[in-house]
Tab-separated table of C-alpha atoms in Angstrom:
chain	number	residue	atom	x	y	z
A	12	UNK	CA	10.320	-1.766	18.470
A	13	UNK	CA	13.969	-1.022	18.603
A	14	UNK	CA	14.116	-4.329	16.089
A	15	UNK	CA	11.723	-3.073	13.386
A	16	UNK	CA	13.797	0.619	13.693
A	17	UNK	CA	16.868	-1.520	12.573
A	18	UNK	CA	15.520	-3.618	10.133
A	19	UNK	CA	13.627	-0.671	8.676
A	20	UNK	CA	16.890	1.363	8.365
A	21	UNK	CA	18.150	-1.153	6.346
A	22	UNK	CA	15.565	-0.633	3.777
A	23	UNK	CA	15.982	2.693	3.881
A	24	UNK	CA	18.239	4.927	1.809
A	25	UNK	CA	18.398	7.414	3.781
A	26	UNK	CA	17.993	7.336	8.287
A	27	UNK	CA	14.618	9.281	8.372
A	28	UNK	CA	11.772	10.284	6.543
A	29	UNK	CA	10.673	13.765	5.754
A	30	UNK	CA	8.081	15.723	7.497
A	31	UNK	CA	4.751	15.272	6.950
A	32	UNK	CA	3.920	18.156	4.370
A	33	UNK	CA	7.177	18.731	3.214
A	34	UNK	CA	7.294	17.089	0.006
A	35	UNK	CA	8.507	19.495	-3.212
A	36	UNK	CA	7.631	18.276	-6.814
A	37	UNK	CA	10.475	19.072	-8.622
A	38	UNK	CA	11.043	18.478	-12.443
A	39	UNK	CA	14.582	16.944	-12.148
A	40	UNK	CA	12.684	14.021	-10.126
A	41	UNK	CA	11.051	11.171	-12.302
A	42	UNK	CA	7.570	9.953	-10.378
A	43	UNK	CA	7.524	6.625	-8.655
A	44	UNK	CA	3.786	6.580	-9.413
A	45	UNK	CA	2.048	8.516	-12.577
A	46	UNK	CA	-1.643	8.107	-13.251
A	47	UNK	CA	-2.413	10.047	-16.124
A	48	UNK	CA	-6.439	10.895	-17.128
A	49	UNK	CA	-6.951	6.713	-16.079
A	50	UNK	CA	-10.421	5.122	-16.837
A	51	UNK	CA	-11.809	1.827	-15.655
A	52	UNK	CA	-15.694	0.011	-16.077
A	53	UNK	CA	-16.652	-2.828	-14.969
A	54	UNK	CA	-19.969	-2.924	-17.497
A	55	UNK	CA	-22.356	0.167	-17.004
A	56	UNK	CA	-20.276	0.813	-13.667
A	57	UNK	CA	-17.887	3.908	-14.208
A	58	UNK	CA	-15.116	3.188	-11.232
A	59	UNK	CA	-12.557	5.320	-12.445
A	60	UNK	CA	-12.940	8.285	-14.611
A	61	UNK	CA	-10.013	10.836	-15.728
A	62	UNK	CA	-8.008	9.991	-12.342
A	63	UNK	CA	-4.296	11.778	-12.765
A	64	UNK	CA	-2.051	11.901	-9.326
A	65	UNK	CA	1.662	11.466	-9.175
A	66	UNK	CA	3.544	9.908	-6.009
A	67	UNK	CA	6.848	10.765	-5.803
A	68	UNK	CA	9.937	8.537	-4.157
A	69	UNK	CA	9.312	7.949	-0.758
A	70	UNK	CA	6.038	9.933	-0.404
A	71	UNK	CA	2.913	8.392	1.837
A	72	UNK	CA	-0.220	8.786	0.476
A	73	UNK	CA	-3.418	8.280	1.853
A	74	UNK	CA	-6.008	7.597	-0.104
A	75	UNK	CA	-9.856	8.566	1.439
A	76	UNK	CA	-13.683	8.543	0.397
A	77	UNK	CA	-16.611	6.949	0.289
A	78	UNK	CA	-17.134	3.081	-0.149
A	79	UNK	CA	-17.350	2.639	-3.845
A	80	UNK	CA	-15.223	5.953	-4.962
A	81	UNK	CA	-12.771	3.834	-6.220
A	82	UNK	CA	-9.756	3.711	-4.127
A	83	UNK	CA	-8.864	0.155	-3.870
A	84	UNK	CA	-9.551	-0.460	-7.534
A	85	UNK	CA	-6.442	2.222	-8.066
A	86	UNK	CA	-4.257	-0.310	-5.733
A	87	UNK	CA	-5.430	-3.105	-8.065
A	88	UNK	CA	-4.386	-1.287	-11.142
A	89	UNK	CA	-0.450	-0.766	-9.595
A	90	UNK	CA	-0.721	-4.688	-8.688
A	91	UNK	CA	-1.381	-5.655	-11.834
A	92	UNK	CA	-4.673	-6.863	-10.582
A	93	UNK	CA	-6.958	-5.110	-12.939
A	94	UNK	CA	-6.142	-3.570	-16.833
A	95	UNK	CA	-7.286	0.454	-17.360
A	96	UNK	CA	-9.905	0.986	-19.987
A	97	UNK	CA	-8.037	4.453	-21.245
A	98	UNK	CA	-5.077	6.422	-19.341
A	99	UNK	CA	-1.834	5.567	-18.897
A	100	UNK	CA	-0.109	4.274	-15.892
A	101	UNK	CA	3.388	4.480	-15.388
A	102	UNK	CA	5.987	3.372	-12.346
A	103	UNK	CA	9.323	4.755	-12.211
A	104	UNK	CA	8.658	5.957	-15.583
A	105	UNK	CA	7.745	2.487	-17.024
A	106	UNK	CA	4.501	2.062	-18.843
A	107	UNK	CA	2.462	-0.251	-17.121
A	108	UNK	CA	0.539	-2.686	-19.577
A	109	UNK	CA	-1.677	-5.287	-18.651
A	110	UNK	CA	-3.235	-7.248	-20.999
A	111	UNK	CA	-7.157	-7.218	-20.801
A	112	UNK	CA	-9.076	-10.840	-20.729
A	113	UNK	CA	-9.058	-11.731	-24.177
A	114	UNK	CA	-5.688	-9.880	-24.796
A	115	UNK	CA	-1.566	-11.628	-24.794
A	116	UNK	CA	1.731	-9.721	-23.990
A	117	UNK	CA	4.726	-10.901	-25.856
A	118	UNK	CA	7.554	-12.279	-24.216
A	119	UNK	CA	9.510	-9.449	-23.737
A	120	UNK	CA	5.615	-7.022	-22.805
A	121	UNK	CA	5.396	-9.922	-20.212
A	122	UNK	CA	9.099	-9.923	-18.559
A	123	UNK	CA	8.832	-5.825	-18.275
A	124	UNK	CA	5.289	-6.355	-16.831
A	125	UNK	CA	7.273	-9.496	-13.848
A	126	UNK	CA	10.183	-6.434	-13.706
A	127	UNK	CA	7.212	-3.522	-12.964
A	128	UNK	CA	5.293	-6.386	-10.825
A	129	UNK	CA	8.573	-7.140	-8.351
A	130	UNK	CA	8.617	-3.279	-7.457
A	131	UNK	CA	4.879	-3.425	-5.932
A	132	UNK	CA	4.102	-5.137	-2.997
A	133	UNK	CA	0.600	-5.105	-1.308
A	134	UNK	CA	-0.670	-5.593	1.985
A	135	UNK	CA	-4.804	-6.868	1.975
A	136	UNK	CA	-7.722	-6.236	4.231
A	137	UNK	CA	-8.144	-10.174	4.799
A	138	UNK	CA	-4.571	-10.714	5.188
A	139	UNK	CA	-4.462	-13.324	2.078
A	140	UNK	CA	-2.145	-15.999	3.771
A	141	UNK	CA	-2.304	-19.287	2.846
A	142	UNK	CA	-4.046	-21.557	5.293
A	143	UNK	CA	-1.776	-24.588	4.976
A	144	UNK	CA	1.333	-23.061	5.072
A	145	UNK	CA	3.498	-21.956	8.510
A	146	UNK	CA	4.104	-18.799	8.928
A	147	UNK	CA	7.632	-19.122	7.720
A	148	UNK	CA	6.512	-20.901	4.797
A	149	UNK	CA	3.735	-17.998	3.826
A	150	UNK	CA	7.297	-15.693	3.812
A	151	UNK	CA	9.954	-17.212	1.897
A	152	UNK	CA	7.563	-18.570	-0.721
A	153	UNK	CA	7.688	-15.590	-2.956
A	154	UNK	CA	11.321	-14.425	-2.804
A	155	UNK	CA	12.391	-18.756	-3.556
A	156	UNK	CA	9.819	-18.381	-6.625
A	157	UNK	CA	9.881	-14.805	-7.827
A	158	UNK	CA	13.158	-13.810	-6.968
A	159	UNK	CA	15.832	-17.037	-6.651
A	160	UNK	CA	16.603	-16.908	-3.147
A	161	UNK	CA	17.330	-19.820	-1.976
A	162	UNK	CA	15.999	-21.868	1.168
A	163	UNK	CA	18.548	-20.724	3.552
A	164	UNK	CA	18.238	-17.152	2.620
A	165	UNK	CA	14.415	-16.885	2.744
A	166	UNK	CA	14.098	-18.328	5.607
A	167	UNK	CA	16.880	-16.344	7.543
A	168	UNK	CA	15.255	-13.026	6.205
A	169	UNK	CA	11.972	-13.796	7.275
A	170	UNK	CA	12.941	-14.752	10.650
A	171	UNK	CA	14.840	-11.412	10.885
A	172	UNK	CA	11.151	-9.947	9.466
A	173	UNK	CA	9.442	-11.683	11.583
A	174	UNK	CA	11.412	-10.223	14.883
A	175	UNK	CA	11.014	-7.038	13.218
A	176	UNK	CA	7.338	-6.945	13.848
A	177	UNK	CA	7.415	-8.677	17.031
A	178	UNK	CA	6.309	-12.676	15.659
A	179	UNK	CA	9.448	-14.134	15.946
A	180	UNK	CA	7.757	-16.859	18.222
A	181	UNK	CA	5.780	-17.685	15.375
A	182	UNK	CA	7.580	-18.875	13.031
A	183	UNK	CA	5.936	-22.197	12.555
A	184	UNK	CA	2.387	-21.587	13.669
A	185	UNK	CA	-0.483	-22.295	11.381
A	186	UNK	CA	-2.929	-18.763	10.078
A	187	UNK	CA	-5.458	-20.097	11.955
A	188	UNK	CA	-3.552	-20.386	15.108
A	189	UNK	CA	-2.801	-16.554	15.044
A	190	UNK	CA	-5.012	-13.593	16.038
A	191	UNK	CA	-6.506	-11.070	13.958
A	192	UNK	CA	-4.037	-8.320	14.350
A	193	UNK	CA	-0.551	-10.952	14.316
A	194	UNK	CA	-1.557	-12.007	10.819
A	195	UNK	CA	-1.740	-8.905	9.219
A	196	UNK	CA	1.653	-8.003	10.848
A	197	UNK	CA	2.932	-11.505	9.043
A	198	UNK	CA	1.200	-10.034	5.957
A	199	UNK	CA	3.271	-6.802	6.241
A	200	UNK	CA	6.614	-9.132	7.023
A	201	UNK	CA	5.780	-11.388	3.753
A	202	UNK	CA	5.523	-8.085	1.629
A	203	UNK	CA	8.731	-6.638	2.976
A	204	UNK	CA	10.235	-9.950	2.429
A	205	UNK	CA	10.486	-8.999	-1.411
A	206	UNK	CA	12.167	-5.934	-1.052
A	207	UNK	CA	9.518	-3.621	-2.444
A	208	UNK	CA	9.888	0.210	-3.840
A	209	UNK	CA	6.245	0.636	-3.724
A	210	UNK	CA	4.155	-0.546	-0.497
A	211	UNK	CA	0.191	-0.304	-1.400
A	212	UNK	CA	-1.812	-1.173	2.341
A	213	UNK	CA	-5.457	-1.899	1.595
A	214	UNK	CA	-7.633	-1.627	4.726
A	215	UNK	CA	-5.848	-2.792	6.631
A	216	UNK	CA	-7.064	-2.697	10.087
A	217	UNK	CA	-10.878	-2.738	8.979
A	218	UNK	CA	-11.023	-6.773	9.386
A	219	UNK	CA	-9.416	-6.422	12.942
A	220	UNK	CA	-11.252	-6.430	16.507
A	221	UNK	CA	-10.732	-2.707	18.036
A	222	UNK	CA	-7.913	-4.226	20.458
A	223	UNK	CA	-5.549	-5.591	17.729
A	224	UNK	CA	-5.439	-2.449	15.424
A	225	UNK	CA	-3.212	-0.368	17.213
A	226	UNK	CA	-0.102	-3.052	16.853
A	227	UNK	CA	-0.559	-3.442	13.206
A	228	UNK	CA	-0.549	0.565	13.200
A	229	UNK	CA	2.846	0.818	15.253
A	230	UNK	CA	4.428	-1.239	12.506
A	231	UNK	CA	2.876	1.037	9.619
A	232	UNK	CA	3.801	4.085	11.458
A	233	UNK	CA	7.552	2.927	12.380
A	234	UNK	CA	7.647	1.967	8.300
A	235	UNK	CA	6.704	5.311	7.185
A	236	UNK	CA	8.751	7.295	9.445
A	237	UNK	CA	12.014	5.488	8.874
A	238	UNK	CA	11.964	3.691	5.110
A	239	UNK	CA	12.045	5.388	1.722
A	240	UNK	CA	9.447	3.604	0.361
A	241	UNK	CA	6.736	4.778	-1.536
A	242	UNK	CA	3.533	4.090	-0.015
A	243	UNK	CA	-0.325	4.163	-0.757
A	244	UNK	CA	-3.054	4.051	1.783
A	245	UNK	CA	-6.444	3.327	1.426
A	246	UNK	CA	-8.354	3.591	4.788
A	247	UNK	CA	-11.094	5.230	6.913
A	248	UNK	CA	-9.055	5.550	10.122
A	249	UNK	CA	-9.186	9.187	9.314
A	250	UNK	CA	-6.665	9.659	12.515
A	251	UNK	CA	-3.619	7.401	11.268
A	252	UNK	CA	-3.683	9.383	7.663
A	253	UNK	CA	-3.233	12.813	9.071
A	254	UNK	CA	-0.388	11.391	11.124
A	255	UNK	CA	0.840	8.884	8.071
A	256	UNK	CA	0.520	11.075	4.992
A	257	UNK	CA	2.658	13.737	3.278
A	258	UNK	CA	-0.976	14.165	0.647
A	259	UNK	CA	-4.343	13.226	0.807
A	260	UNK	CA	-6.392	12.191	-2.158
A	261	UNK	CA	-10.186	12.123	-1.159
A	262	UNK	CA	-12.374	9.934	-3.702
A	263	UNK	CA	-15.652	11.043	-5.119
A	264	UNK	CA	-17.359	8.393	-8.187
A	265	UNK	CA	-13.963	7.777	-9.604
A	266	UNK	CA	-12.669	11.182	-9.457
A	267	UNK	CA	-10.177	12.908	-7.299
A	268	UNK	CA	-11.877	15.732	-6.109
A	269	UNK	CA	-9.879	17.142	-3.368
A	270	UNK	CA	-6.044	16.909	-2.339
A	271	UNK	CA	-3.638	18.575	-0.085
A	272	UNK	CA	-1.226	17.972	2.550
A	273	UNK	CA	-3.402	16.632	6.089
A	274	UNK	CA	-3.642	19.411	7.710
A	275	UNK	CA	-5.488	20.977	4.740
A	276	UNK	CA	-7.886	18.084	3.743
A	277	UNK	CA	-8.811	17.699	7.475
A	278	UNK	CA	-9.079	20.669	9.031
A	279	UNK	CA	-10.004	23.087	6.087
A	280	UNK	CA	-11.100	21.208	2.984
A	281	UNK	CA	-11.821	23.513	0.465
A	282	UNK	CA	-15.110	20.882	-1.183
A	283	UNK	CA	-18.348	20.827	0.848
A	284	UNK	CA	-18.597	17.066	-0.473
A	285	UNK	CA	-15.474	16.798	1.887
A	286	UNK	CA	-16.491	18.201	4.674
A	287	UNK	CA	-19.264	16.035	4.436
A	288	UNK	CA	-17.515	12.728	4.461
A	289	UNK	CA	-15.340	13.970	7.412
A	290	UNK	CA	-18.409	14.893	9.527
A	291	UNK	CA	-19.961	11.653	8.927
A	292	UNK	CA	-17.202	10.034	10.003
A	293	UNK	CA	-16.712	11.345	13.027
A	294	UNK	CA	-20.089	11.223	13.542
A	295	UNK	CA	-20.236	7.055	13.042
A	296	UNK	CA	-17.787	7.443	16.021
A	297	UNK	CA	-14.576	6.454	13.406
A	298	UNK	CA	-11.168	7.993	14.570
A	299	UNK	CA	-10.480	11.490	13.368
């Protein structure tokens, strides 16, 4: 690990993270992440409803609830992945605008849309790699095309990437010659290849066999200790978010119902409707 502490630092701007908990919103400090009163449907289905939260610089936030509450929709929105029916969204201040299906941005609506875009980077619960591309070739395909770095460069970054969360052996193996849990660490390599502000991680140990999550988590934990980047997590290892998160945002129908620093939201939630998703959980025999 004492690669991944190195490489980490270097994407940090400062050598360590904050407590857990510690985090003051001050008014001098301009959100990385504003939801304001956001809506989304997808026909009669209300998945989002009046959902306002602000995520400032650097802060890890874990986002909880029910299947269906609407968490991973709210990582779609910040990827550009899915428009808002009413709300505004805005990252580092910046409106962000995307067009609906039968809608057009203008030249300069789209290049502030690619600017807002290169700031976000996403980590998936399938892992999203493409099947006929080497693992080197899965990480230096977006910084050649989005960003202009050339060959040379992507390739030596993703190498040091690659070291960093202990694939460096893997350079040219196929996805489907790599276990569950090494090809969601490649996934979190590709996404720090391009140098993101804003780290969004959806599920991302629920595809893996029981054995393989705990490497994938020693990468997000190492990450969130020792970067400044903002980061979003949607999970139900209830465990890892107390121990990731500065705030918890637990998910009801599309509503926020309930957040707090960890030690709050899990050992004295103030909403019976939380208490009752915790039980259940550690009832099912999930981590808590």
């Amino acid at each position: 690990m004492a690669e991944l502490r190195r490489v980490a630092a270097g994407l940090a701007a400062e050598p360590a993270r904050r407590p857990s908990g510690a985090w003051k919103m001050t008014r001098l400090q301009t959100p990385c992440i504003e939801f304001h009163d956001v809506s989304k449907r997808y026909g009669d289905l209300q998945v989002l409803n009046g959902v306002s939260f602000q995520a400032r610089p650097g802060e890890k936030l874990s986002l909880i609830g029910p299947s269906g509450s609407g968490k991973t929709t709210i990582l779609r929105v910040l990827m550009t992945l899915e428009s808002i029916d009413g709300g505004t969204v805005r990252i580092e201040g910046e409106p962000l605008r995307v067009p609906g299906e039968q809608q057009r941005l203008s030249r300069s609506a789209e290049r502030g849309l690619q600017r807002i875009r290169g700031k976000v980077g996403m980590v998936f619960q399938h892992f999203n790699l493409f099947p006929h591309m080497d693992v080197l070739r899965n990480i230096t395909l977006g910084p050649m095309l989005t960003q202009g770095v050339s060959r040379d460069e992507a390739e030596a970054q993703a190498l040091r990437y690659l070291d960093m969360v202990g694939l460096a052996d893997k350079a040219r193996s196929r996805p489907s010659q790599l276990s569950g849990g090494q090809k969601q660490r490649v996934a979190i390599a590709r996404s720090l290849a391009l140098k993101p502000k804003i780290m969004l991680f959806d599920e991302v140990t629920s595809a893996l066999d029981p054995e393989l999550v705990d490497e994938v988590l020693a990468v997000m934990r190492t990450l969130a200790r020792e970067t400044d980047m903002t980061m979003l997590l949607v999970t139900h290892a209830m465990n890892f978010a107390r121990d990731f998160s500065d705030r918890v945002l637990f998910f009801e129908r599309g509503r926020i119902l309930e957040e707090g620093p960890p030690q709050q939201i899990f050992s004295e939630p103030r909403e019976e409707r939380t208490r009752t998703f915790l039980r259940k959980i550690l009832a099912s025999g999930q981590d808590l």
